[in-house]
């Protein structure tokens, strides 16, 4: 018996790791643990969380917020697609020259908008910047709807709607990247391009049965729907911390992660990034001179260049001709709807795999296959336009090429560049850097839209497709050597890979920020 008593005393005096539990607890210490105890398991939730060392935030609020904010992307898709179903009715009325400007001014408006929007999202916040777009967006559609035969009204309306759509191309990805857990950031980030393609398909479908006026009115309602849905979403925690509003940041993060999630560790991680950025006390010019900022800009600019110069606009422009060359008797509207369906379905698939396969592999596959497809399209149009060869037996070639092109573009180069722009930059330059990237994208879109037909007329459509093939080939090399993988990485980890300083100390070991 004496041996048993001695052994008991040895066990009770031996140090046992507590993993955050109370050591030598009193009755007062035990009371809160008992209150949190799971009656089925007989152990408190707090103890379980402490023992596992991991928490899982609620995903539903993040998905709801991402879908709400990307209603702005849906509205952008409406703007992009509007010229396709209305061309037959309006080009003859306005004239080819004026119509080309109606089409191209949308991209020019988007390019003009993104610089001031980049300033506003850091000045008044992501949420209120986007809500401020609603009424001008609707006003732009009103000008288009009631323009009748007035080319200037169409042009002004297109320019305004282009500005608002371009503003969403910057603000929505930034908002989504700042509210998402890193495990699902890629999935939620790809919702932007998904909603753009759904918005395009929406207009393709309605445009085949509605008049220009009715279609324009329906499109004008979409920004109002966005405003009604998004007004209930919180501002991002990062923005609040940048403004020193810690309580608001905590409440925001709690909403996105669920009420049962302890946001302390994640909030501290965000605060550490903000404090480090503030401690550097760099001007915008100096901040852009850092290694990580330079490489981030190079990556973002490169992705935007290769996206717009991949030939996607030319492929869509030639869709009807390609279907006819393949022996199809489909109406032009039906052919565009088919392309829209392919885009939407494949972009949805991208949202499912981007956080599993990663960004780099999808970009590499996308650019390489696009290069092959545009090369083959160039060969087909060369044989068709420049030789006397009968190409009727090759109808499958352009049809297969264009469908495969749309599939791989929607998997990779469609959604991922927009997503990565929201991931690559440190907080102090994110607004400006994202703006510059979007400006470049929209300027290139304007150039391609306005002057593509002139280039094809001067040098032949086959030459333009071969130029696109070469550009996509170069883009493949660019991604392989220069684009980092951002899947599942924190901001600090991404900055380190881009060549910056070591990532911030983990929250578990970090010291409290000093005033």
Tab-separated table of C-alpha atoms in Angstrom:
chain	number	residue	atom	x	y	z
A	1	UNK	CA	0.000	0.000	0.000
A	2	UNK	CA	2.872	2.361	0.844
A	3	UNK	CA	4.339	1.732	-2.647
A	4	UNK	CA	1.017	2.639	-4.301
A	5	UNK	CA	0.756	5.890	-2.290
A	6	UNK	CA	4.347	6.805	-3.196
A	7	UNK	CA	3.719	6.146	-6.912
A	8	UNK	CA	0.587	8.309	-6.804
A	9	UNK	CA	2.547	11.167	-5.269
A	10	UNK	CA	5.242	10.823	-7.959
A	11	UNK	CA	2.656	11.011	-10.746
A	12	UNK	CA	0.886	14.052	-9.344
A	13	UNK	CA	4.160	15.905	-8.840
A	14	UNK	CA	5.500	15.085	-12.328
A	15	UNK	CA	5.321	17.969	-14.877
A	16	UNK	CA	2.738	17.286	-17.581
A	17	UNK	CA	2.402	19.556	-20.654
A	18	UNK	CA	-0.836	21.497	-20.369
A	19	UNK	CA	-1.138	22.848	-23.921
A	20	UNK	CA	-2.720	26.046	-22.695
A	21	UNK	CA	-4.925	24.510	-19.962
A	22	UNK	CA	-4.948	25.872	-16.432
A	23	UNK	CA	-2.169	24.491	-14.193
A	24	UNK	CA	-3.235	23.416	-10.680
A	25	UNK	CA	-6.775	24.702	-11.319
A	26	UNK	CA	-8.932	26.027	-8.542
A	27	UNK	CA	-12.718	25.797	-8.513
A	28	UNK	CA	-12.896	29.307	-10.037
A	29	UNK	CA	-10.537	28.238	-12.811
A	30	UNK	CA	-12.596	25.180	-13.652
A	31	UNK	CA	-15.953	26.958	-13.844
A	32	UNK	CA	-15.567	28.525	-17.329
A	33	UNK	CA	-14.216	25.257	-18.692
A	34	UNK	CA	-17.200	23.377	-17.338
A	35	UNK	CA	-19.538	25.915	-18.919
A	36	UNK	CA	-18.007	25.224	-22.364
A	37	UNK	CA	-18.002	21.452	-21.898
A	38	UNK	CA	-19.538	19.345	-24.635
A	39	UNK	CA	-22.104	17.159	-22.802
A	40	UNK	CA	-21.580	14.272	-25.224
A	41	UNK	CA	-17.791	14.210	-25.111
A	42	UNK	CA	-17.240	15.376	-21.553
A	43	UNK	CA	-14.518	17.824	-22.643
A	44	UNK	CA	-14.636	21.531	-23.277
A	45	UNK	CA	-14.549	23.019	-26.765
A	46	UNK	CA	-11.757	25.317	-25.597
A	47	UNK	CA	-9.628	22.322	-24.637
A	48	UNK	CA	-10.260	20.656	-27.986
A	49	UNK	CA	-9.220	23.775	-29.897
A	50	UNK	CA	-6.145	24.204	-27.745
A	51	UNK	CA	-5.137	20.578	-28.174
A	52	UNK	CA	-5.550	20.525	-31.919
A	53	UNK	CA	-3.835	23.887	-32.425
A	54	UNK	CA	-6.080	24.537	-35.432
A	55	UNK	CA	-9.366	26.245	-36.088
A	56	UNK	CA	-11.654	26.175	-39.061
A	57	UNK	CA	-13.548	29.334	-39.808
A	58	UNK	CA	-17.028	29.294	-41.265
A	59	UNK	CA	-16.884	29.239	-45.060
A	60	UNK	CA	-20.462	30.273	-45.861
A	61	UNK	CA	-20.070	33.990	-44.985
A	62	UNK	CA	-16.982	34.172	-47.196
A	63	UNK	CA	-18.815	32.557	-50.124
A	64	UNK	CA	-21.803	34.869	-49.640
A	65	UNK	CA	-19.570	37.949	-49.617
A	66	UNK	CA	-17.599	36.755	-52.668
A	67	UNK	CA	-20.766	36.125	-54.675
A	68	UNK	CA	-22.213	39.486	-53.609
A	69	UNK	CA	-19.141	41.464	-54.618
A	70	UNK	CA	-18.801	39.634	-57.933
A	71	UNK	CA	-22.268	40.749	-58.970
A	72	UNK	CA	-20.178	43.727	-60.068
A	73	UNK	CA	-18.255	41.335	-62.311
A	74	UNK	CA	-21.589	40.088	-63.677
A	75	UNK	CA	-22.393	43.721	-64.541
A	76	UNK	CA	-18.988	44.032	-66.250
A	77	UNK	CA	-19.793	40.928	-68.309
A	78	UNK	CA	-22.995	42.640	-69.449
A	79	UNK	CA	-20.982	45.622	-70.692
A	80	UNK	CA	-18.457	43.430	-72.493
A	81	UNK	CA	-21.110	41.355	-74.274
A	82	UNK	CA	-23.605	44.108	-75.170
A	83	UNK	CA	-22.086	44.912	-78.579
A	84	UNK	CA	-22.397	41.330	-79.832
A	85	UNK	CA	-26.216	40.963	-79.995
A	86	UNK	CA	-26.748	44.647	-80.855
A	87	UNK	CA	-24.242	44.928	-83.703
A	88	UNK	CA	-26.617	43.760	-86.417
A	89	UNK	CA	-29.217	46.374	-85.511
A	90	UNK	CA	-26.953	49.335	-84.734
A	91	UNK	CA	-23.927	49.108	-87.041
A	92	UNK	CA	-26.007	49.859	-90.116
A	93	UNK	CA	-27.710	52.778	-88.383
A	94	UNK	CA	-24.619	54.398	-86.860
A	95	UNK	CA	-22.069	53.508	-89.519
A	96	UNK	CA	-19.024	51.256	-89.244
A	97	UNK	CA	-16.669	53.977	-87.969
A	98	UNK	CA	-18.966	55.226	-85.190
A	99	UNK	CA	-19.856	51.669	-84.231
A	100	UNK	CA	-16.190	50.743	-83.824
A	101	UNK	CA	-15.848	53.621	-81.364
A	102	UNK	CA	-18.978	52.529	-79.498
A	103	UNK	CA	-17.358	49.135	-79.035
A	104	UNK	CA	-13.878	50.365	-78.135
A	105	UNK	CA	-14.765	53.228	-75.783
A	106	UNK	CA	-15.841	50.768	-73.121
A	107	UNK	CA	-12.233	49.589	-72.656
A	108	UNK	CA	-10.925	53.151	-72.767
A	109	UNK	CA	-13.368	54.155	-70.027
A	110	UNK	CA	-12.207	51.228	-67.913
A	111	UNK	CA	-8.573	52.317	-68.320
A	112	UNK	CA	-9.421	55.877	-67.232
A	113	UNK	CA	-11.303	54.729	-64.126
A	114	UNK	CA	-8.896	52.422	-62.379
A	115	UNK	CA	-6.271	54.963	-61.257
A	116	UNK	CA	-8.684	57.165	-59.250
A	117	UNK	CA	-10.461	54.031	-58.016
A	118	UNK	CA	-7.136	52.709	-56.707
A	119	UNK	CA	-6.831	55.912	-54.672
A	120	UNK	CA	-10.429	55.744	-53.428
A	121	UNK	CA	-10.278	52.170	-52.134
A	122	UNK	CA	-7.444	53.208	-49.832
A	123	UNK	CA	-9.110	56.518	-48.932
A	124	UNK	CA	-12.755	55.626	-48.233
A	125	UNK	CA	-12.584	51.837	-48.282
A	126	UNK	CA	-13.384	48.964	-50.609
A	127	UNK	CA	-17.067	48.747	-49.690
A	128	UNK	CA	-18.102	52.374	-50.090
A	129	UNK	CA	-16.063	52.771	-53.264
A	130	UNK	CA	-18.031	49.953	-54.888
A	131	UNK	CA	-21.372	51.152	-53.586
A	132	UNK	CA	-20.548	54.547	-55.074
A	133	UNK	CA	-20.375	52.953	-58.528
A	134	UNK	CA	-24.017	51.882	-58.557
A	135	UNK	CA	-25.792	55.077	-59.603
A	136	UNK	CA	-23.275	56.160	-62.292
A	137	UNK	CA	-23.407	52.620	-63.691
A	138	UNK	CA	-27.189	52.766	-63.979
A	139	UNK	CA	-27.010	56.278	-65.480
A	140	UNK	CA	-24.640	55.029	-68.179
A	141	UNK	CA	-27.084	52.281	-69.145
A	142	UNK	CA	-29.904	54.857	-69.202
A	143	UNK	CA	-27.977	56.905	-71.791
A	144	UNK	CA	-27.545	53.794	-73.928
A	145	UNK	CA	-31.177	52.722	-73.574
A	146	UNK	CA	-32.580	56.093	-74.633
A	147	UNK	CA	-29.900	56.971	-77.208
A	148	UNK	CA	-32.087	55.877	-80.152
A	149	UNK	CA	-30.005	56.868	-83.203
A	150	UNK	CA	-27.593	59.224	-81.392
A	151	UNK	CA	-24.027	57.966	-81.752
A	152	UNK	CA	-22.658	60.465	-79.164
A	153	UNK	CA	-25.114	59.205	-76.519
A	154	UNK	CA	-24.114	55.603	-77.210
A	155	UNK	CA	-20.446	56.578	-76.955
A	156	UNK	CA	-20.866	58.489	-73.684
A	157	UNK	CA	-22.978	55.691	-72.221
A	158	UNK	CA	-20.433	53.071	-73.223
A	159	UNK	CA	-17.596	55.159	-71.800
A	160	UNK	CA	-19.390	55.540	-68.440
A	161	UNK	CA	-20.388	51.880	-68.183
A	162	UNK	CA	-16.830	50.991	-69.156
A	163	UNK	CA	-15.513	53.142	-66.324
A	164	UNK	CA	-17.786	51.468	-63.798
A	165	UNK	CA	-17.048	47.969	-65.084
A	166	UNK	CA	-13.325	48.668	-65.067
A	167	UNK	CA	-13.599	49.930	-61.493
A	168	UNK	CA	-15.096	46.588	-60.468
A	169	UNK	CA	-12.232	44.769	-62.202
A	170	UNK	CA	-9.932	46.360	-59.619
A	171	UNK	CA	-12.043	46.568	-56.468
A	172	UNK	CA	-13.758	43.170	-56.477
A	173	UNK	CA	-10.552	41.049	-56.623
A	174	UNK	CA	-8.924	43.193	-53.917
A	175	UNK	CA	-11.972	42.839	-51.643
A	176	UNK	CA	-12.186	39.087	-52.196
A	177	UNK	CA	-8.495	38.477	-51.527
A	178	UNK	CA	-8.693	40.412	-48.236
A	179	UNK	CA	-11.686	38.567	-46.775
A	180	UNK	CA	-10.710	35.009	-47.760
A	181	UNK	CA	-8.923	32.340	-45.798
A	182	UNK	CA	-5.826	31.278	-47.688
A	183	UNK	CA	-7.201	27.753	-48.200
A	184	UNK	CA	-10.080	29.040	-50.356
A	185	UNK	CA	-8.652	32.342	-51.594
A	186	UNK	CA	-8.038	30.949	-55.063
A	187	UNK	CA	-11.543	29.541	-55.366
A	188	UNK	CA	-13.195	32.764	-54.257
A	189	UNK	CA	-10.814	34.841	-56.368
A	190	UNK	CA	-11.762	32.942	-59.508
A	191	UNK	CA	-15.426	33.824	-58.936
A	192	UNK	CA	-14.703	37.211	-60.533
A	193	UNK	CA	-14.018	35.763	-63.976
A	194	UNK	CA	-16.780	33.186	-63.500
A	195	UNK	CA	-19.340	35.937	-62.920
A	196	UNK	CA	-17.967	37.890	-65.899
A	197	UNK	CA	-18.594	34.884	-68.152
A	198	UNK	CA	-22.061	34.335	-66.684
A	199	UNK	CA	-22.803	38.019	-67.298
A	200	UNK	CA	-21.645	37.610	-70.896
A	201	UNK	CA	-23.801	34.528	-71.386
A	202	UNK	CA	-26.765	36.346	-69.814
A	203	UNK	CA	-26.556	39.115	-72.420
A	204	UNK	CA	-25.961	36.676	-75.287
A	205	UNK	CA	-29.108	34.793	-74.323
A	206	UNK	CA	-31.359	37.810	-73.731
A	207	UNK	CA	-29.920	39.686	-76.707
A	208	UNK	CA	-31.172	37.017	-79.076
A	209	UNK	CA	-34.789	37.726	-78.114
A	210	UNK	CA	-34.882	41.325	-76.787
A	211	UNK	CA	-34.639	44.699	-78.490
A	212	UNK	CA	-31.650	46.985	-77.899
A	213	UNK	CA	-33.751	49.203	-75.624
A	214	UNK	CA	-35.111	46.373	-73.458
A	215	UNK	CA	-31.724	44.663	-73.216
A	216	UNK	CA	-30.096	47.923	-72.106
A	217	UNK	CA	-32.780	48.527	-69.448
A	218	UNK	CA	-32.299	45.007	-68.050
A	219	UNK	CA	-28.531	45.574	-67.910
A	220	UNK	CA	-29.149	48.861	-66.074
A	221	UNK	CA	-31.011	47.030	-63.317
A	222	UNK	CA	-28.055	44.732	-62.550
A	223	UNK	CA	-25.938	47.394	-60.728
A	224	UNK	CA	-28.958	48.162	-58.533
A	225	UNK	CA	-29.223	44.473	-57.631
A	226	UNK	CA	-25.528	44.500	-56.735
A	227	UNK	CA	-26.030	47.530	-54.481
A	228	UNK	CA	-28.997	45.950	-52.704
A	229	UNK	CA	-27.002	42.770	-52.002
A	230	UNK	CA	-23.592	44.210	-51.215
A	231	UNK	CA	-24.728	46.950	-48.838
A	232	UNK	CA	-25.080	44.301	-46.105
A	233	UNK	CA	-21.470	43.070	-46.463
A	234	UNK	CA	-18.751	44.309	-44.058
A	235	UNK	CA	-15.650	46.291	-44.991
A	236	UNK	CA	-12.441	44.225	-45.076
A	237	UNK	CA	-10.465	43.723	-41.845
A	238	UNK	CA	-7.247	44.836	-43.554
A	239	UNK	CA	-8.690	48.235	-44.462
A	240	UNK	CA	-9.930	48.796	-40.911
A	241	UNK	CA	-6.514	47.930	-39.454
A	242	UNK	CA	-4.826	50.292	-41.905
A	243	UNK	CA	-7.070	53.032	-40.485
A	244	UNK	CA	-6.383	52.016	-36.870
A	245	UNK	CA	-9.923	50.748	-36.253
A	246	UNK	CA	-9.097	47.532	-34.406
A	247	UNK	CA	-12.566	46.936	-32.973
A	248	UNK	CA	-14.166	47.304	-36.399
A	249	UNK	CA	-11.530	44.994	-37.886
A	250	UNK	CA	-12.261	42.355	-35.250
A	251	UNK	CA	-16.012	42.598	-35.838
A	252	UNK	CA	-15.483	42.333	-39.600
A	253	UNK	CA	-13.211	39.295	-39.366
A	254	UNK	CA	-15.599	37.672	-36.879
A	255	UNK	CA	-18.429	38.057	-39.414
A	256	UNK	CA	-16.389	36.440	-42.179
A	257	UNK	CA	-15.122	33.560	-39.996
A	258	UNK	CA	-18.224	32.859	-37.924
A	259	UNK	CA	-19.075	33.676	-34.310
A	260	UNK	CA	-17.486	30.485	-32.920
A	261	UNK	CA	-14.077	31.232	-34.456
A	262	UNK	CA	-11.351	32.837	-32.333
A	263	UNK	CA	-10.125	35.585	-34.660
A	264	UNK	CA	-7.293	36.730	-32.367
A	265	UNK	CA	-4.451	34.889	-34.078
A	266	UNK	CA	-5.489	35.775	-37.617
A	267	UNK	CA	-6.189	39.376	-36.661
A	268	UNK	CA	-2.722	39.625	-35.128
A	269	UNK	CA	-1.196	38.214	-38.308
A	270	UNK	CA	-2.911	40.892	-40.397
A	271	UNK	CA	-1.939	43.553	-37.848
A	272	UNK	CA	1.700	42.441	-38.045
A	273	UNK	CA	1.711	42.932	-41.826
A	274	UNK	CA	0.123	46.368	-41.467
A	275	UNK	CA	2.551	47.376	-38.682
A	276	UNK	CA	5.556	46.271	-40.719
A	277	UNK	CA	4.335	48.266	-43.692
A	278	UNK	CA	3.780	51.328	-41.495
A	279	UNK	CA	7.154	50.924	-39.787
A	280	UNK	CA	8.952	51.088	-43.117
A	281	UNK	CA	7.537	54.611	-43.592
A	282	UNK	CA	8.244	54.550	-47.318
A	283	UNK	CA	6.692	56.882	-49.804
A	284	UNK	CA	4.801	55.286	-52.682
A	285	UNK	CA	7.786	55.935	-54.950
A	286	UNK	CA	10.175	54.298	-52.506
A	287	UNK	CA	7.827	51.372	-51.906
A	288	UNK	CA	7.795	50.589	-55.598
A	289	UNK	CA	11.598	50.422	-55.587
A	290	UNK	CA	11.681	47.344	-53.366
A	291	UNK	CA	12.558	44.010	-54.927
A	292	UNK	CA	9.214	42.416	-54.117
A	293	UNK	CA	7.272	45.376	-55.538
A	294	UNK	CA	9.283	45.389	-58.769
A	295	UNK	CA	8.871	41.672	-59.311
A	296	UNK	CA	5.206	41.815	-58.331
A	297	UNK	CA	4.622	44.519	-60.955
A	298	UNK	CA	6.562	42.557	-63.548
A	299	UNK	CA	4.455	39.464	-62.894
A	300	UNK	CA	1.160	41.378	-62.842
A	301	UNK	CA	1.991	43.364	-65.992
A	302	UNK	CA	3.159	40.251	-67.792
A	303	UNK	CA	-0.019	38.330	-66.968
A	304	UNK	CA	-2.193	41.224	-68.165
A	305	UNK	CA	-0.211	41.580	-71.407
A	306	UNK	CA	-0.336	37.900	-72.255
A	307	UNK	CA	-4.018	37.714	-71.345
A	308	UNK	CA	-5.069	40.487	-73.723
A	309	UNK	CA	-2.626	39.572	-76.510
A	310	UNK	CA	-3.469	35.867	-76.403
A	311	UNK	CA	-5.953	36.356	-79.234
A	312	UNK	CA	-9.087	35.734	-77.201
A	313	UNK	CA	-10.884	38.735	-78.707
A	314	UNK	CA	-9.952	37.639	-82.226
A	315	UNK	CA	-11.138	34.086	-81.586
A	316	UNK	CA	-14.486	35.352	-80.292
A	317	UNK	CA	-14.709	37.838	-83.183
A	318	UNK	CA	-14.216	35.011	-85.698
A	319	UNK	CA	-16.526	32.553	-83.931
A	320	UNK	CA	-19.349	32.888	-86.456
A	321	UNK	CA	-16.982	32.617	-89.434
A	322	UNK	CA	-15.262	29.606	-87.900
A	323	UNK	CA	-18.566	27.808	-87.342
A	324	UNK	CA	-19.556	28.503	-90.940
A	325	UNK	CA	-16.187	27.272	-92.210
A	326	UNK	CA	-16.824	24.047	-90.363
A	327	UNK	CA	-20.031	23.596	-92.359
A	328	UNK	CA	-22.335	24.708	-89.554
A	329	UNK	CA	-25.645	26.376	-90.400
A	330	UNK	CA	-26.116	27.810	-86.912
A	331	UNK	CA	-27.286	31.373	-86.505
A	332	UNK	CA	-24.643	33.843	-85.325
A	333	UNK	CA	-26.488	34.339	-82.017
A	334	UNK	CA	-26.556	30.587	-81.405
A	335	UNK	CA	-22.833	30.281	-82.093
A	336	UNK	CA	-22.035	33.034	-79.584
A	337	UNK	CA	-24.299	31.436	-76.971
A	338	UNK	CA	-22.432	28.143	-77.411
A	339	UNK	CA	-19.131	29.952	-76.841
A	340	UNK	CA	-20.633	31.673	-73.780
A	341	UNK	CA	-21.765	28.354	-72.313
A	342	UNK	CA	-18.298	26.847	-72.836
A	343	UNK	CA	-16.700	29.862	-71.117
A	344	UNK	CA	-19.032	29.751	-68.123
A	345	UNK	CA	-18.769	25.988	-67.559
A	346	UNK	CA	-14.983	25.901	-67.870
A	347	UNK	CA	-14.476	28.925	-65.642
A	348	UNK	CA	-16.645	27.205	-63.027
A	349	UNK	CA	-14.389	24.154	-63.266
A	350	UNK	CA	-11.427	26.481	-62.711
A	351	UNK	CA	-12.957	27.641	-59.414
A	352	UNK	CA	-12.983	24.009	-58.263
A	353	UNK	CA	-9.379	23.155	-59.154
A	354	UNK	CA	-7.384	26.381	-58.767
A	355	UNK	CA	-6.733	25.793	-55.041
A	356	UNK	CA	-5.859	22.153	-55.676
A	357	UNK	CA	-3.690	22.310	-58.786
A	358	UNK	CA	-2.313	25.804	-58.222
A	359	UNK	CA	-2.042	28.920	-60.372
A	360	UNK	CA	1.183	28.155	-62.251
A	361	UNK	CA	0.176	24.812	-63.720
A	362	UNK	CA	-3.135	26.195	-64.994
A	363	UNK	CA	-1.399	29.216	-66.527
A	364	UNK	CA	1.213	27.007	-68.214
A	365	UNK	CA	-1.373	24.635	-69.677
A	366	UNK	CA	-3.573	27.551	-70.726
A	367	UNK	CA	-0.897	29.541	-72.580
A	368	UNK	CA	0.735	26.530	-74.235
A	369	UNK	CA	-2.523	25.125	-75.579
A	370	UNK	CA	-3.682	28.591	-76.708
A	371	UNK	CA	-0.466	28.922	-78.701
A	372	UNK	CA	-1.194	25.619	-80.453
A	373	UNK	CA	-4.821	26.560	-81.141
A	374	UNK	CA	-4.030	29.972	-82.667
A	375	UNK	CA	-1.233	28.418	-84.713
A	376	UNK	CA	-3.711	25.919	-86.187
A	377	UNK	CA	-6.313	28.641	-86.784
A	378	UNK	CA	-3.675	30.606	-88.679
A	379	UNK	CA	-2.885	27.557	-90.814
A	380	UNK	CA	-6.566	27.022	-91.590
A	381	UNK	CA	-7.216	30.628	-92.608
A	382	UNK	CA	-4.025	30.695	-94.678
A	383	UNK	CA	-5.187	27.637	-96.643
A	384	UNK	CA	-8.680	29.085	-96.930
A	385	UNK	CA	-7.757	32.634	-97.978
A	386	UNK	CA	-4.394	32.351	-99.713
A	387	UNK	CA	-4.527	29.049	-101.580
A	388	UNK	CA	-6.893	27.280	-103.922
A	389	UNK	CA	-6.999	24.191	-101.730
A	390	UNK	CA	-10.390	22.800	-100.761
A	391	UNK	CA	-10.615	23.094	-96.978
A	392	UNK	CA	-14.130	21.713	-96.613
A	393	UNK	CA	-12.719	18.462	-95.221
A	394	UNK	CA	-10.843	20.449	-92.544
A	395	UNK	CA	-13.952	22.000	-91.022
A	396	UNK	CA	-13.299	20.119	-87.790
A	397	UNK	CA	-9.924	21.837	-87.342
A	398	UNK	CA	-11.060	25.432	-86.682
A	399	UNK	CA	-14.107	24.255	-84.745
A	400	UNK	CA	-11.978	22.116	-82.428
A	401	UNK	CA	-9.334	24.822	-82.113
A	402	UNK	CA	-11.732	27.574	-81.114
A	403	UNK	CA	-13.605	25.413	-78.585
A	404	UNK	CA	-10.352	24.153	-77.029
A	405	UNK	CA	-8.983	27.701	-76.968
A	406	UNK	CA	-12.019	28.948	-75.042
A	407	UNK	CA	-11.763	26.008	-72.616
A	408	UNK	CA	-8.109	26.526	-71.688
A	409	UNK	CA	-8.410	30.332	-71.613
A	410	UNK	CA	-11.285	30.039	-69.164
A	411	UNK	CA	-9.317	27.571	-67.030
A	412	UNK	CA	-6.189	29.684	-66.736
A	413	UNK	CA	-5.559	33.023	-68.377
A	414	UNK	CA	-9.150	34.198	-68.022
A	415	UNK	CA	-9.570	34.148	-64.214
A	416	UNK	CA	-6.069	33.826	-62.764
A	417	UNK	CA	-4.434	37.169	-63.739
A	418	UNK	CA	-7.251	39.102	-62.039
A	419	UNK	CA	-6.978	36.867	-58.983
A	420	UNK	CA	-3.197	37.173	-58.662
A	421	UNK	CA	-3.267	40.963	-58.891
A	422	UNK	CA	-5.050	40.888	-55.531
A	423	UNK	CA	-2.423	38.536	-54.060
A	424	UNK	CA	0.946	39.897	-55.175
A	425	UNK	CA	1.293	43.273	-53.490
A	426	UNK	CA	1.968	44.534	-49.968
A	427	UNK	CA	-0.808	46.607	-48.348
A	428	UNK	CA	0.894	49.993	-48.777
A	429	UNK	CA	1.058	49.693	-52.588
A	430	UNK	CA	-1.820	47.325	-53.335
A	431	UNK	CA	-4.196	50.072	-54.466
A	432	UNK	CA	-1.742	51.747	-56.829
A	433	UNK	CA	-0.149	48.548	-58.131
A	434	UNK	CA	-3.510	46.941	-58.839
A	435	UNK	CA	-4.605	50.138	-60.598
A	436	UNK	CA	-1.558	50.211	-62.857
A	437	UNK	CA	-2.064	46.550	-63.762
A	438	UNK	CA	-5.708	47.094	-64.625
A	439	UNK	CA	-4.916	50.236	-66.653
A	440	UNK	CA	-2.488	48.231	-68.753
A	441	UNK	CA	-5.050	45.485	-69.279
A	442	UNK	CA	-7.784	47.848	-70.421
A	443	UNK	CA	-5.503	49.917	-72.667
A	444	UNK	CA	-4.462	46.723	-74.426
A	445	UNK	CA	-8.114	45.685	-74.668
A	446	UNK	CA	-8.913	49.039	-76.283
A	447	UNK	CA	-6.066	48.709	-78.796
A	448	UNK	CA	-6.988	45.143	-79.742
A	449	UNK	CA	-10.705	45.959	-80.042
A	450	UNK	CA	-10.212	49.151	-82.047
A	451	UNK	CA	-7.420	48.115	-84.402
A	452	UNK	CA	-7.689	44.337	-84.746
A	453	UNK	CA	-9.880	44.543	-87.855
A	454	UNK	CA	-7.448	46.984	-89.514
A	455	UNK	CA	-4.551	44.631	-88.805
A	456	UNK	CA	-6.444	41.632	-90.195
A	457	UNK	CA	-7.436	43.576	-93.318
A	458	UNK	CA	-3.871	44.712	-93.949
A	459	UNK	CA	-1.963	41.498	-93.258
A	460	UNK	CA	-4.594	38.758	-93.327
A	461	UNK	CA	-6.367	37.074	-90.449
A	462	UNK	CA	-3.938	34.154	-90.586
A	463	UNK	CA	-1.019	36.509	-89.856
A	464	UNK	CA	-2.739	37.896	-86.764
A	465	UNK	CA	-3.410	34.389	-85.457
A	466	UNK	CA	0.244	33.472	-85.929
A	467	UNK	CA	1.273	36.629	-84.044
A	468	UNK	CA	-1.010	35.560	-81.198
A	469	UNK	CA	0.555	32.089	-81.262
A	470	UNK	CA	4.048	33.528	-80.877
A	471	UNK	CA	2.914	35.792	-78.021
A	472	UNK	CA	1.295	32.874	-76.189
A	473	UNK	CA	4.476	30.844	-76.639
A	474	UNK	CA	6.492	33.636	-75.046
A	475	UNK	CA	3.866	33.850	-72.298
A	476	UNK	CA	4.395	30.170	-71.495
A	477	UNK	CA	8.106	30.780	-70.973
A	478	UNK	CA	7.326	33.850	-68.876
A	479	UNK	CA	5.074	31.878	-66.513
A	480	UNK	CA	7.549	29.006	-66.208
A	481	UNK	CA	10.485	31.182	-65.152
A	482	UNK	CA	8.979	34.215	-63.448
A	483	UNK	CA	5.493	33.625	-62.037
A	484	UNK	CA	5.470	32.361	-58.415
A	485	UNK	CA	2.932	29.938	-57.016
A	486	UNK	CA	0.632	31.738	-54.552
A	487	UNK	CA	-1.670	28.835	-53.717
A	488	UNK	CA	-2.243	28.508	-49.950
A	489	UNK	CA	0.350	31.168	-49.062
A	490	UNK	CA	0.029	34.148	-46.762
A	491	UNK	CA	0.935	37.680	-47.823
A	492	UNK	CA	4.270	37.451	-46.009
A	493	UNK	CA	5.138	34.163	-47.721
A	494	UNK	CA	4.299	35.593	-51.141
A	495	UNK	CA	6.396	38.706	-50.461
A	496	UNK	CA	9.330	36.537	-49.381
A	497	UNK	CA	9.135	34.504	-52.580
A	498	UNK	CA	9.063	37.701	-54.621
A	499	UNK	CA	12.374	38.662	-53.027
A	500	UNK	CA	11.385	40.703	-49.995
A	501	UNK	CA	12.300	40.345	-46.354
A	502	UNK	CA	11.643	37.224	-44.316
A	503	UNK	CA	8.008	36.641	-43.463
A	504	UNK	CA	6.632	37.946	-40.236
A	505	UNK	CA	7.159	35.860	-37.147
A	506	UNK	CA	4.353	33.439	-36.536
A	507	UNK	CA	1.623	34.734	-34.281
A	508	UNK	CA	2.376	32.166	-31.641
A	509	UNK	CA	5.864	33.571	-31.133
A	510	UNK	CA	5.404	37.197	-32.147
A	511	UNK	CA	5.758	40.005	-29.690
A	512	UNK	CA	2.919	42.421	-29.283
A	513	UNK	CA	3.255	45.425	-31.590
A	514	UNK	CA	4.903	48.354	-29.893
A	515	UNK	CA	3.257	51.742	-29.922
